[in-house]
Amino acid sequence: MAQYENILYDLPAPGVAKVTLNRPDRLNAYTNPLLSELADAFRQAKADENVRVVIVTGAGRGFCAGQDLAANTAEMDFEKGLKEYYRPMILALADLGKPSIAMVNGAAAGAGMSLALACDFRIAAQNAKFVTAFAGIALVPDAGMSYHLPRLVGLARAQEMITFNRPVGADEALSIGLVTKIAPADQLEATTLAFAGQLVNIPTVAFALTRQMLHRSFDLDLSGALAQEEKNQPIAGATADFMEGIRAFMEKRAPQFKGK
Ligand code: T3D
């Protein structure tokens, strides 16, 4: 298993990988090495066929405060930083081919919030807060926030959250569909592992195709959506999991999907 300096990678339960941003003294703020390690960890999780679900979280009292602003901001090369570090990390997560869960244990701000949004599910501690942050330092949203936030909460709410940079707590996040579930802080890990346990035995190929179809559907007309269904159903229908699903249905038992 790869060794990392800024993140932790472990396997807390069968089929589950956990990636932990590990700069707790800086609220897990991003540096370039941390971003590269994250991208690498997502590629490692994708390549490991025993991993069926990935949890992303932060060490200590926060999820991630976004870019480390204490680093040399005067000389920031935004285009290079975004293209060479943020883009590969977000695309590696999108290309995981298996479900991802952001376990949000405190503040998720700026591109740290973008990372949580890029996961398929978000489970937040009661004390979590989502802070878009970018407008606070006169920047535009990045690391995919401009794509994911309006899809999750709608255009009007996304615009309000970004413009006013108002922290959104766990209860509000749940009520607007920003998170899947909330849990008391001391039960966050157990709640997330139980949720991950539900995803370990899903038909992963169908999941990955469905994810891609749903994300693309906003840019398609009905005919285009039907076309991607026609393209992907034969792929899902050719999996061993489809045959297992049919057998299990006929035998009146729960299916044992292998993700193949
Ligand atoms: O091309 C590129 O690379 C550009 C990419 C940009 C991507 C981005 O993410 S830009 C957005 C950067 N992030 C922010 O603007 C967030 C700033 N931080 C906050 O809004 C708040 O600190 C939090 C909501 C994250 C947490 O609030 P709270 O009240 O829980 O904690 P705090 O007291 O504000 O912060 C605790 C410490 O963390 C504090 O340091 P201190 O006083 O204890 O020594 C604070 O300065 C530090 N901290 C927080 N965020 C960052 C940070 N240090 C460095 N970088 C940070 N982003």
PDB file of C-alpha atoms and ligand atoms in Angstrom:
ATOM      1  CA  MET A   1       0.000   0.000   0.000  1.00  0.00           C
ATOM      2  CA  ALA A   2       1.327   3.498  -0.883  1.00  0.00           C
ATOM      3  CA  GLN A   3       2.835   5.563   1.946  1.00  0.00           C
ATOM      4  CA  TYR A   4       1.570   9.106   2.317  1.00  0.00           C
ATOM      5  CA  GLU A   5       2.708  12.119   4.355  1.00  0.00           C
ATOM      6  CA  ASN A   6      -0.412  14.311   4.275  1.00  0.00           C
ATOM      7  CA  ILE A   7      -3.224  11.782   4.234  1.00  0.00           C
ATOM      8  CA  LEU A   8      -3.999   8.423   5.797  1.00  0.00           C
ATOM      9  CA  TYR A   9      -5.295   5.466   3.799  1.00  0.00           C
ATOM     10  CA  ASP A  10      -6.766   2.522   5.645  1.00  0.00           C
ATOM     11  CA  LEU A  11      -9.320  -0.255   5.342  1.00  0.00           C
ATOM     12  CA  PRO A  12     -11.603   0.048   8.420  1.00  0.00           C
ATOM     13  CA  ALA A  13     -14.051  -2.690   7.362  1.00  0.00           C
ATOM     14  CA  PRO A  14     -14.314  -5.342   4.630  1.00  0.00           C
ATOM     15  CA  GLY A  15     -14.782  -3.639   1.271  1.00  0.00           C
ATOM     16  CA  VAL A  16     -14.330  -0.135   2.736  1.00  0.00           C
ATOM     17  CA  ALA A  17     -11.369   2.217   2.174  1.00  0.00           C
ATOM     18  CA  LYS A  18     -11.026   5.373   4.237  1.00  0.00           C
ATOM     19  CA  VAL A  19      -9.018   8.380   3.050  1.00  0.00           C
ATOM     20  CA  THR A  20      -8.271  10.907   5.811  1.00  0.00           C
ATOM     21  CA  LEU A  21      -6.867  14.367   5.140  1.00  0.00           C
ATOM     22  CA  ASN A  22      -4.236  14.567   7.830  1.00  0.00           C
ATOM     23  CA  ARG A  23      -3.136  18.141   8.593  1.00  0.00           C
ATOM     24  CA  PRO A  24      -5.312  18.627  11.672  1.00  0.00           C
ATOM     25  CA  ASP A  25      -3.270  21.572  12.983  1.00  0.00           C
ATOM     26  CA  ARG A  26      -4.333  23.484   9.801  1.00  0.00           C
ATOM     27  CA  LEU A  27      -7.927  22.203   9.641  1.00  0.00           C
ATOM     28  CA  ASN A  28      -6.637  19.880   6.891  1.00  0.00           C
ATOM     29  CA  ALA A  29      -6.087  22.805   4.515  1.00  0.00           C
ATOM     30  CA  TYR A  30      -4.826  21.765   1.094  1.00  0.00           C
ATOM     31  CA  THR A  31      -1.244  21.985  -0.083  1.00  0.00           C
ATOM     32  CA  ASN A  32      -0.117  20.713  -3.483  1.00  0.00           C
ATOM     33  CA  PRO A  33       1.450  17.542  -2.018  1.00  0.00           C
ATOM     34  CA  LEU A  34      -1.787  16.787  -0.141  1.00  0.00           C
ATOM     35  CA  LEU A  35      -3.834  17.224  -3.326  1.00  0.00           C
ATOM     36  CA  SER A  36      -1.493  14.907  -5.251  1.00  0.00           C
ATOM     37  CA  GLU A  37      -1.702  12.294  -2.529  1.00  0.00           C
ATOM     38  CA  LEU A  38      -5.501  12.481  -2.531  1.00  0.00           C
ATOM     39  CA  ALA A  39      -5.619  11.901  -6.295  1.00  0.00           C
ATOM     40  CA  ASP A  40      -3.252   8.968  -5.875  1.00  0.00           C
ATOM     41  CA  ALA A  41      -5.353   7.477  -3.063  1.00  0.00           C
ATOM     42  CA  PHE A  42      -8.504   7.656  -5.190  1.00  0.00           C
ATOM     43  CA  ARG A  43      -6.681   5.880  -8.034  1.00  0.00           C
ATOM     44  CA  GLN A  44      -5.459   3.240  -5.568  1.00  0.00           C
ATOM     45  CA  ALA A  45      -9.015   2.669  -4.294  1.00  0.00           C
ATOM     46  CA  LYS A  46     -10.295   2.397  -7.862  1.00  0.00           C
ATOM     47  CA  ALA A  47      -7.650  -0.195  -8.752  1.00  0.00           C
ATOM     48  CA  ASP A  48      -8.305  -2.385  -5.675  1.00  0.00           C
ATOM     49  CA  GLU A  49     -11.206  -4.639  -6.570  1.00  0.00           C
ATOM     50  CA  ASN A  50     -11.682  -5.566  -2.906  1.00  0.00           C
ATOM     51  CA  VAL A  51     -12.601  -1.936  -2.189  1.00  0.00           C
ATOM     52  CA  ARG A  52     -16.304  -1.375  -2.909  1.00  0.00           C
ATOM     53  CA  VAL A  53     -16.828   1.995  -1.198  1.00  0.00           C
ATOM     54  CA  VAL A  54     -14.598   4.910  -0.209  1.00  0.00           C
ATOM     55  CA  ILE A  55     -15.013   7.213   2.799  1.00  0.00           C
ATOM     56  CA  VAL A  56     -13.316  10.628   2.712  1.00  0.00           C
ATOM     57  CA  THR A  57     -12.843  12.544   5.959  1.00  0.00           C
ATOM     58  CA  GLY A  58     -10.564  14.899   7.876  1.00  0.00           C
ATOM     59  CA  ALA A  59      -8.413  14.324  10.959  1.00  0.00           C
ATOM     60  CA  GLY A  60      -9.149  16.320  14.090  1.00  0.00           C
ATOM     61  CA  ARG A  61     -11.929  18.878  14.441  1.00  0.00           C
ATOM     62  CA  GLY A  62     -12.479  19.774  10.768  1.00  0.00           C
ATOM     63  CA  PHE A  63     -13.111  18.183   7.374  1.00  0.00           C
ATOM     64  CA  CYS A  64     -11.050  20.607   5.252  1.00  0.00           C
ATOM     65  CA  ALA A  65     -10.630  24.412   5.274  1.00  0.00           C
ATOM     66  CA  GLY A  66      -9.845  24.581   1.540  1.00  0.00           C
ATOM     67  CA  GLN A  67      -6.607  25.969   0.168  1.00  0.00           C
ATOM     68  CA  ASP A  68      -3.990  26.706   2.824  1.00  0.00           C
ATOM     69  CA  LEU A  69      -4.163  30.497   2.900  1.00  0.00           C
ATOM     70  CA  ALA A  70      -1.102  30.773   5.114  1.00  0.00           C
ATOM     71  CA  ALA A  71       1.004  29.553   2.194  1.00  0.00           C
ATOM     72  CA  ASN A  72       2.420  32.061  -0.252  1.00  0.00           C
ATOM     73  CA  THR A  73      -0.845  33.501  -1.635  1.00  0.00           C
ATOM     74  CA  ALA A  74       0.781  36.548  -3.252  1.00  0.00           C
ATOM     75  CA  GLU A  75       2.523  34.260  -5.704  1.00  0.00           C
ATOM     76  CA  MET A  76      -0.368  31.875  -6.280  1.00  0.00           C
ATOM     77  CA  ASP A  77      -0.577  30.648  -9.872  1.00  0.00           C
ATOM     78  CA  PHE A  78      -4.305  29.926  -9.904  1.00  0.00           C
ATOM     79  CA  GLU A  79      -4.531  28.366 -13.349  1.00  0.00           C
ATOM     80  CA  LYS A  80      -1.587  26.038 -12.720  1.00  0.00           C
ATOM     81  CA  GLY A  81      -2.838  25.140  -9.232  1.00  0.00           C
ATOM     82  CA  LEU A  82      -6.311  24.321 -10.459  1.00  0.00           C
ATOM     83  CA  LYS A  83      -5.230  22.432 -13.571  1.00  0.00           C
ATOM     84  CA  GLU A  84      -2.316  20.500 -12.080  1.00  0.00           C
ATOM     85  CA  TYR A  85      -3.568  19.745  -8.570  1.00  0.00           C
ATOM     86  CA  TYR A  86      -7.310  20.294  -8.068  1.00  0.00           C
ATOM     87  CA  ARG A  87      -8.547  18.986 -11.434  1.00  0.00           C
ATOM     88  CA  PRO A  88      -6.736  15.597 -11.229  1.00  0.00           C
ATOM     89  CA  MET A  89      -7.948  15.106  -7.644  1.00  0.00           C
ATOM     90  CA  ILE A  90     -11.609  15.863  -8.413  1.00  0.00           C
ATOM     91  CA  LEU A  91     -11.540  13.837 -11.647  1.00  0.00           C
ATOM     92  CA  ALA A  92      -9.911  10.858  -9.887  1.00  0.00           C
ATOM     93  CA  LEU A  93     -12.783  10.943  -7.381  1.00  0.00           C
ATOM     94  CA  ALA A  94     -15.393  11.225 -10.152  1.00  0.00           C
ATOM     95  CA  ASP A  95     -13.719   8.308 -11.944  1.00  0.00           C
ATOM     96  CA  LEU A  96     -13.673   6.048  -8.881  1.00  0.00           C
ATOM     97  CA  GLY A  97     -16.197   3.615 -10.378  1.00  0.00           C
ATOM     98  CA  LYS A  98     -17.552   2.874  -6.876  1.00  0.00           C
ATOM     99  CA  PRO A  99     -19.478   4.946  -4.338  1.00  0.00           C
ATOM    100  CA  SER A 100     -17.840   7.645  -2.228  1.00  0.00           C
ATOM    101  CA  ILE A 101     -19.026   9.095   1.077  1.00  0.00           C
ATOM    102  CA  ALA A 102     -17.817  12.370   2.599  1.00  0.00           C
ATOM    103  CA  MET A 103     -17.799  11.943   6.381  1.00  0.00           C
ATOM    104  CA  VAL A 104     -17.971  15.616   7.360  1.00  0.00           C
ATOM    105  CA  ASN A 105     -16.654  15.930  10.897  1.00  0.00           C
ATOM    106  CA  GLY A 106     -16.509  19.741  11.216  1.00  0.00           C
ATOM    107  CA  ALA A 107     -15.942  22.674   8.881  1.00  0.00           C
ATOM    108  CA  ALA A 108     -15.884  21.983   5.151  1.00  0.00           C
ATOM    109  CA  ALA A 109     -14.860  25.272   3.539  1.00  0.00           C
ATOM    110  CA  GLY A 110     -13.897  26.477   0.072  1.00  0.00           C
ATOM    111  CA  ALA A 111     -12.405  23.693  -2.003  1.00  0.00           C
ATOM    112  CA  GLY A 112     -12.784  21.490   1.091  1.00  0.00           C
ATOM    113  CA  MET A 113     -16.542  21.870   0.703  1.00  0.00           C
ATOM    114  CA  SER A 114     -16.069  21.179  -3.035  1.00  0.00           C
ATOM    115  CA  LEU A 115     -14.490  17.833  -2.133  1.00  0.00           C
ATOM    116  CA  ALA A 116     -17.473  16.910   0.047  1.00  0.00           C
ATOM    117  CA  LEU A 117     -19.854  17.917  -2.758  1.00  0.00           C
ATOM    118  CA  ALA A 118     -17.954  15.762  -5.258  1.00  0.00           C
ATOM    119  CA  CYS A 119     -18.605  12.633  -3.174  1.00  0.00           C
ATOM    120  CA  ASP A 120     -21.755  10.640  -3.913  1.00  0.00           C
ATOM    121  CA  PHE A 121     -23.077  10.915  -0.358  1.00  0.00           C
ATOM    122  CA  ARG A 122     -22.387  13.214   2.598  1.00  0.00           C
ATOM    123  CA  ILE A 123     -22.846  12.208   6.227  1.00  0.00           C
ATOM    124  CA  ALA A 124     -22.370  15.148   8.564  1.00  0.00           C
ATOM    125  CA  ALA A 125     -21.734  15.415  12.280  1.00  0.00           C
ATOM    126  CA  GLN A 126     -24.264  17.552  14.099  1.00  0.00           C
ATOM    127  CA  ASN A 127     -21.529  20.181  14.546  1.00  0.00           C
ATOM    128  CA  ALA A 128     -20.473  20.206  10.875  1.00  0.00           C
ATOM    129  CA  LYS A 129     -20.674  23.418   8.876  1.00  0.00           C
ATOM    130  CA  PHE A 130     -20.497  24.050   5.166  1.00  0.00           C
ATOM    131  CA  VAL A 131     -18.853  27.339   4.186  1.00  0.00           C
ATOM    132  CA  THR A 132     -18.537  28.168   0.489  1.00  0.00           C
ATOM    133  CA  ALA A 133     -15.767  30.652   1.474  1.00  0.00           C
ATOM    134  CA  PHE A 134     -14.694  31.761  -2.005  1.00  0.00           C
ATOM    135  CA  ALA A 135     -16.583  35.094  -2.026  1.00  0.00           C
ATOM    136  CA  GLY A 136     -15.050  35.823   1.388  1.00  0.00           C
ATOM    137  CA  ILE A 137     -11.680  36.193  -0.349  1.00  0.00           C
ATOM    138  CA  ALA A 138     -13.079  37.582  -3.619  1.00  0.00           C
ATOM    139  CA  LEU A 139     -12.633  34.365  -5.593  1.00  0.00           C
ATOM    140  CA  VAL A 140     -15.035  32.324  -7.704  1.00  0.00           C
ATOM    141  CA  PRO A 141     -15.988  28.791  -6.638  1.00  0.00           C
ATOM    142  CA  ASP A 142     -13.581  26.099  -7.819  1.00  0.00           C
ATOM    143  CA  ALA A 143     -12.696  22.415  -7.490  1.00  0.00           C
ATOM    144  CA  GLY A 144     -16.101  21.602  -8.999  1.00  0.00           C
ATOM    145  CA  MET A 145     -18.304  23.618  -6.629  1.00  0.00           C
ATOM    146  CA  SER A 146     -19.874  25.559  -9.524  1.00  0.00           C
ATOM    147  CA  TYR A 147     -20.894  22.203 -11.015  1.00  0.00           C
ATOM    148  CA  HIS A 148     -21.969  20.219  -7.956  1.00  0.00           C
ATOM    149  CA  LEU A 149     -23.613  22.801  -5.682  1.00  0.00           C
ATOM    150  CA  PRO A 150     -26.435  23.913  -8.050  1.00  0.00           C
ATOM    151  CA  ARG A 151     -27.098  20.268  -8.910  1.00  0.00           C
ATOM    152  CA  LEU A 152     -27.482  19.409  -5.233  1.00  0.00           C
ATOM    153  CA  VAL A 153     -29.400  22.387  -3.846  1.00  0.00           C
ATOM    154  CA  GLY A 154     -30.701  24.249  -6.927  1.00  0.00           C
ATOM    155  CA  LEU A 155     -29.458  27.356  -8.663  1.00  0.00           C
ATOM    156  CA  ALA A 156     -31.058  29.991  -6.421  1.00  0.00           C
ATOM    157  CA  ARG A 157     -29.798  28.445  -3.188  1.00  0.00           C
ATOM    158  CA  ALA A 158     -26.337  27.819  -4.632  1.00  0.00           C
ATOM    159  CA  GLN A 159     -26.116  31.449  -5.668  1.00  0.00           C
ATOM    160  CA  GLU A 160     -27.210  32.626  -2.233  1.00  0.00           C
ATOM    161  CA  MET A 161     -24.774  30.321  -0.423  1.00  0.00           C
ATOM    162  CA  ILE A 162     -21.869  31.416  -2.609  1.00  0.00           C
ATOM    163  CA  THR A 163     -22.665  35.151  -2.670  1.00  0.00           C
ATOM    164  CA  PHE A 164     -23.239  35.597   1.060  1.00  0.00           C
ATOM    165  CA  ASN A 165     -20.771  32.959   2.268  1.00  0.00           C
ATOM    166  CA  ARG A 166     -23.155  32.092   5.077  1.00  0.00           C
ATOM    167  CA  PRO A 167     -22.134  28.988   7.083  1.00  0.00           C
ATOM    168  CA  VAL A 168     -24.754  26.250   6.662  1.00  0.00           C
ATOM    169  CA  GLY A 169     -25.065  23.920   9.652  1.00  0.00           C
ATOM    170  CA  ALA A 170     -25.935  20.224   9.628  1.00  0.00           C
ATOM    171  CA  ASP A 171     -29.699  20.601  10.213  1.00  0.00           C
ATOM    172  CA  GLU A 172     -30.106  23.093   7.392  1.00  0.00           C
ATOM    173  CA  ALA A 173     -27.817  21.014   5.170  1.00  0.00           C
ATOM    174  CA  LEU A 174     -30.106  18.026   5.690  1.00  0.00           C
ATOM    175  CA  SER A 175     -33.255  20.041   5.033  1.00  0.00           C
ATOM    176  CA  ILE A 176     -31.948  21.384   1.689  1.00  0.00           C
ATOM    177  CA  GLY A 177     -30.606  18.030   0.490  1.00  0.00           C
ATOM    178  CA  LEU A 178     -26.959  18.977   0.845  1.00  0.00           C
ATOM    179  CA  VAL A 179     -26.279  15.971   3.079  1.00  0.00           C
ATOM    180  CA  THR A 180     -27.691  12.458   3.120  1.00  0.00           C
ATOM    181  CA  LYS A 181     -27.726  11.986   6.884  1.00  0.00           C
ATOM    182  CA  ILE A 182     -26.605  13.651  10.084  1.00  0.00           C
ATOM    183  CA  ALA A 183     -25.308  12.027  13.252  1.00  0.00           C
ATOM    184  CA  PRO A 184     -24.185  13.143  16.717  1.00  0.00           C
ATOM    185  CA  ALA A 185     -20.439  13.844  16.540  1.00  0.00           C
ATOM    186  CA  ASP A 186     -19.574  10.823  18.704  1.00  0.00           C
ATOM    187  CA  GLN A 187     -21.586   8.510  16.428  1.00  0.00           C
ATOM    188  CA  LEU A 188     -20.403   9.899  13.090  1.00  0.00           C
ATOM    189  CA  GLU A 189     -17.877   7.147  12.386  1.00  0.00           C
ATOM    190  CA  ALA A 190     -20.243   4.312  13.347  1.00  0.00           C
ATOM    191  CA  THR A 191     -23.101   5.850  11.357  1.00  0.00           C
ATOM    192  CA  THR A 192     -20.870   6.271   8.305  1.00  0.00           C
ATOM    193  CA  LEU A 193     -19.486   2.736   8.534  1.00  0.00           C
ATOM    194  CA  ALA A 194     -23.029   1.352   8.803  1.00  0.00           C
ATOM    195  CA  PHE A 195     -24.027   3.370   5.744  1.00  0.00           C
ATOM    196  CA  ALA A 196     -20.899   2.196   3.889  1.00  0.00           C
ATOM    197  CA  GLY A 197     -21.858  -1.371   4.823  1.00  0.00           C
ATOM    198  CA  GLN A 198     -25.056  -0.927   2.802  1.00  0.00           C
ATOM    199  CA  LEU A 199     -22.974   0.025  -0.243  1.00  0.00           C
ATOM    200  CA  VAL A 200     -20.449  -2.808  -0.046  1.00  0.00           C
ATOM    201  CA  ASN A 201     -22.723  -5.321  -1.742  1.00  0.00           C
ATOM    202  CA  ILE A 202     -24.400  -3.200  -4.381  1.00  0.00           C
ATOM    203  CA  PRO A 203     -24.077  -3.938  -8.128  1.00  0.00           C
ATOM    204  CA  THR A 204     -21.132  -1.585  -8.557  1.00  0.00           C
ATOM    205  CA  VAL A 205     -21.020  -1.557 -12.363  1.00  0.00           C
ATOM    206  CA  ALA A 206     -24.668  -0.455 -12.536  1.00  0.00           C
ATOM    207  CA  PHE A 207     -23.982   2.113  -9.788  1.00  0.00           C
ATOM    208  CA  ALA A 208     -21.054   3.663 -11.682  1.00  0.00           C
ATOM    209  CA  LEU A 209     -22.983   3.804 -14.957  1.00  0.00           C
ATOM    210  CA  THR A 210     -26.031   5.297 -13.202  1.00  0.00           C
ATOM    211  CA  ARG A 211     -23.883   7.949 -11.528  1.00  0.00           C
ATOM    212  CA  GLN A 212     -22.446   8.972 -14.885  1.00  0.00           C
ATOM    213  CA  MET A 213     -25.915   9.032 -16.481  1.00  0.00           C
ATOM    214  CA  LEU A 214     -27.445  11.182 -13.743  1.00  0.00           C
ATOM    215  CA  HIS A 215     -24.588  13.686 -13.858  1.00  0.00           C
ATOM    216  CA  ARG A 216     -24.818  13.953 -17.656  1.00  0.00           C
ATOM    217  CA  SER A 217     -28.630  14.111 -17.697  1.00  0.00           C
ATOM    218  CA  PHE A 218     -28.682  17.846 -16.903  1.00  0.00           C
ATOM    219  CA  ASP A 219     -26.987  18.532 -20.227  1.00  0.00           C
ATOM    220  CA  LEU A 220     -29.174  16.209 -22.310  1.00  0.00           C
ATOM    221  CA  ASP A 221     -32.621  16.378 -23.863  1.00  0.00           C
ATOM    222  CA  LEU A 222     -34.989  13.414 -23.464  1.00  0.00           C
ATOM    223  CA  SER A 223     -33.729  11.753 -26.605  1.00  0.00           C
ATOM    224  CA  GLY A 224     -30.126  12.045 -25.372  1.00  0.00           C
ATOM    225  CA  ALA A 225     -31.085  10.574 -21.991  1.00  0.00           C
ATOM    226  CA  LEU A 226     -32.838   7.666 -23.698  1.00  0.00           C
ATOM    227  CA  ALA A 227     -29.734   7.149 -25.849  1.00  0.00           C
ATOM    228  CA  GLN A 228     -27.440   6.812 -22.840  1.00  0.00           C
ATOM    229  CA  GLU A 229     -29.887   4.363 -21.252  1.00  0.00           C
ATOM    230  CA  GLU A 230     -29.849   2.335 -24.483  1.00  0.00           C
ATOM    231  CA  LYS A 231     -26.036   2.381 -24.474  1.00  0.00           C
ATOM    232  CA  ASN A 232     -25.537   1.466 -20.825  1.00  0.00           C
ATOM    233  CA  GLN A 233     -28.269  -1.099 -20.185  1.00  0.00           C
ATOM    234  CA  PRO A 234     -26.536  -3.722 -22.364  1.00  0.00           C
ATOM    235  CA  ILE A 235     -23.335  -3.135 -20.345  1.00  0.00           C
ATOM    236  CA  ALA A 236     -25.125  -3.596 -17.008  1.00  0.00           C
ATOM    237  CA  GLY A 237     -27.056  -6.535 -18.451  1.00  0.00           C
ATOM    238  CA  ALA A 238     -23.796  -8.284 -19.374  1.00  0.00           C
ATOM    239  CA  THR A 239     -22.521  -8.350 -15.750  1.00  0.00           C
ATOM    240  CA  ALA A 240     -22.457 -11.406 -13.515  1.00  0.00           C
ATOM    241  CA  ASP A 241     -24.383  -9.264 -11.002  1.00  0.00           C
ATOM    242  CA  PHE A 242     -27.342  -9.057 -13.397  1.00  0.00           C
ATOM    243  CA  MET A 243     -27.462 -12.861 -13.651  1.00  0.00           C
ATOM    244  CA  GLU A 244     -27.189 -13.091  -9.862  1.00  0.00           C
ATOM    245  CA  GLY A 245     -30.030 -10.572  -9.493  1.00  0.00           C
ATOM    246  CA  ILE A 246     -32.298 -12.648 -11.721  1.00  0.00           C
ATOM    247  CA  ARG A 247     -31.349 -15.921  -9.960  1.00  0.00           C
ATOM    248  CA  ALA A 248     -31.910 -14.376  -6.517  1.00  0.00           C
ATOM    249  CA  PHE A 249     -35.307 -13.030  -7.593  1.00  0.00           C
ATOM    250  CA  MET A 250     -36.414 -16.438  -8.883  1.00  0.00           C
ATOM    251  CA  GLU A 251     -35.110 -18.161  -5.731  1.00  0.00           C
ATOM    252  CA  LYS A 252     -36.771 -15.545  -3.490  1.00  0.00           C
ATOM    253  CA  ARG A 253     -33.548 -14.640  -1.671  1.00  0.00           C
ATOM    254  CA  ALA A 254     -31.367 -11.531  -1.283  1.00  0.00           C
ATOM    255  CA  PRO A 255     -28.836 -11.141  -4.123  1.00  0.00           C
ATOM    256  CA  GLN A 256     -25.108 -11.502  -3.422  1.00  0.00           C
ATOM    257  CA  PHE A 257     -23.648  -8.906  -5.767  1.00  0.00           C
ATOM    258  CA  LYS A 258     -19.886  -9.021  -6.390  1.00  0.00           C
ATOM    259  CA  GLY A 259     -19.524  -5.733  -8.281  1.00  0.00           C
ATOM    260  CA  LYS A 260     -18.692  -7.535 -11.539  1.00  0.00           C
TER     261      LYS A 260
HETATM  262  O1  T3D B   1      -5.434  28.076  -7.399  1.00  0.00           O
HETATM  263  C1  T3D B   1      -5.619  27.836  -6.212  1.00  0.00           C
HETATM  264  O2  T3D B   1      -4.898  27.058  -5.599  1.00  0.00           O
HETATM  265  C2  T3D B   1      -6.762  28.528  -5.514  1.00  0.00           C
HETATM  266  C3  T3D B   1      -7.630  27.565  -4.850  1.00  0.00           C
HETATM  267  C4  T3D B   1      -8.459  27.974  -3.878  1.00  0.00           C
HETATM  268  C5  T3D B   1      -9.316  26.985  -3.225  1.00  0.00           C
HETATM  269  C6  T3D B   1      -9.902  27.441  -1.912  1.00  0.00           C
HETATM  270  O3  T3D B   1     -10.249  26.600  -1.136  1.00  0.00           O
HETATM  271  S1  T3D B   1     -10.060  29.102  -1.592  1.00  0.00           S
HETATM  272  C7  T3D B   1     -10.885  29.117  -0.015  1.00  0.00           C
HETATM  273  C8  T3D B   1      -9.911  28.941   1.120  1.00  0.00           C
HETATM  274  N1  T3D B   1     -10.569  28.730   2.385  1.00  0.00           N
HETATM  275  C9  T3D B   1     -11.158  29.685   3.085  1.00  0.00           C
HETATM  276  O4  T3D B   1     -11.237  30.852   2.693  1.00  0.00           O
HETATM  277  C10 T3D B   1     -11.705  29.297   4.425  1.00  0.00           C
HETATM  278  C11 T3D B   1     -11.138  30.175   5.509  1.00  0.00           C
HETATM  279  N2  T3D B   1     -11.484  29.652   6.818  1.00  0.00           N
HETATM  280  C12 T3D B   1     -12.703  29.784   7.357  1.00  0.00           C
HETATM  281  O5  T3D B   1     -13.652  30.287   6.783  1.00  0.00           O
HETATM  282  C13 T3D B   1     -12.854  29.260   8.751  1.00  0.00           C
HETATM  283  O6  T3D B   1     -11.591  29.257   9.358  1.00  0.00           O
HETATM  284  C14 T3D B   1     -13.460  27.838   8.813  1.00  0.00           C
HETATM  285  C15 T3D B   1     -14.932  27.894   8.390  1.00  0.00           C
HETATM  286  C16 T3D B   1     -12.702  26.856   7.906  1.00  0.00           C
HETATM  287  C17 T3D B   1     -13.364  27.299  10.258  1.00  0.00           C
HETATM  288  O7  T3D B   1     -13.932  28.217  11.130  1.00  0.00           O
HETATM  289  P1  T3D B   1     -13.732  28.018  12.715  1.00  0.00           P
HETATM  290  O8  T3D B   1     -14.427  29.159  13.377  1.00  0.00           O
HETATM  291  O9  T3D B   1     -14.122  26.643  13.091  1.00  0.00           O
HETATM  292  O10 T3D B   1     -12.157  28.089  12.953  1.00  0.00           O
HETATM  293  P2  T3D B   1     -11.193  29.352  12.853  1.00  0.00           P
HETATM  294  O11 T3D B   1     -10.940  29.886  14.218  1.00  0.00           O
HETATM  295  O12 T3D B   1     -11.685  30.310  11.823  1.00  0.00           O
HETATM  296  O13 T3D B   1      -9.859  28.689  12.265  1.00  0.00           O
HETATM  297  C18 T3D B   1      -9.040  27.879  13.092  1.00  0.00           C
HETATM  298  C19 T3D B   1      -7.606  28.050  12.649  1.00  0.00           C
HETATM  299  O14 T3D B   1      -7.455  27.535  11.325  1.00  0.00           O
HETATM  300  C20 T3D B   1      -7.208  29.526  12.589  1.00  0.00           C
HETATM  301  O15 T3D B   1      -5.828  29.606  12.919  1.00  0.00           O
HETATM  302  P3  T3D B   1      -5.365  30.083  14.388  1.00  0.00           P
HETATM  303  O16 T3D B   1      -5.961  31.446  14.608  1.00  0.00           O
HETATM  304  O17 T3D B   1      -5.927  29.043  15.324  1.00  0.00           O
HETATM  305  O18 T3D B   1      -3.870  30.086  14.306  1.00  0.00           O
HETATM  306  C21 T3D B   1      -7.385  29.834  11.121  1.00  0.00           C
HETATM  307  O19 T3D B   1      -6.604  30.931  10.687  1.00  0.00           O
HETATM  308  C22 T3D B   1      -6.906  28.544  10.482  1.00  0.00           C
HETATM  309  N3  T3D B   1      -7.436  28.381   9.131  1.00  0.00           N
HETATM  310  C23 T3D B   1      -8.720  28.272   8.799  1.00  0.00           C
HETATM  311  N4  T3D B   1      -8.838  28.141   7.487  1.00  0.00           N
HETATM  312  C24 T3D B   1      -7.586  28.164   6.997  1.00  0.00           C
HETATM  313  C25 T3D B   1      -6.677  28.320   8.042  1.00  0.00           C
HETATM  314  N5  T3D B   1      -5.364  28.376   7.857  1.00  0.00           N
HETATM  315  C26 T3D B   1      -4.927  28.290   6.571  1.00  0.00           C
HETATM  316  N6  T3D B   1      -5.736  28.149   5.525  1.00  0.00           N
HETATM  317  C27 T3D B   1      -7.055  28.081   5.684  1.00  0.00           C
HETATM  318  N7  T3D B   1      -7.855  27.893   4.603  1.00  0.00           N
END
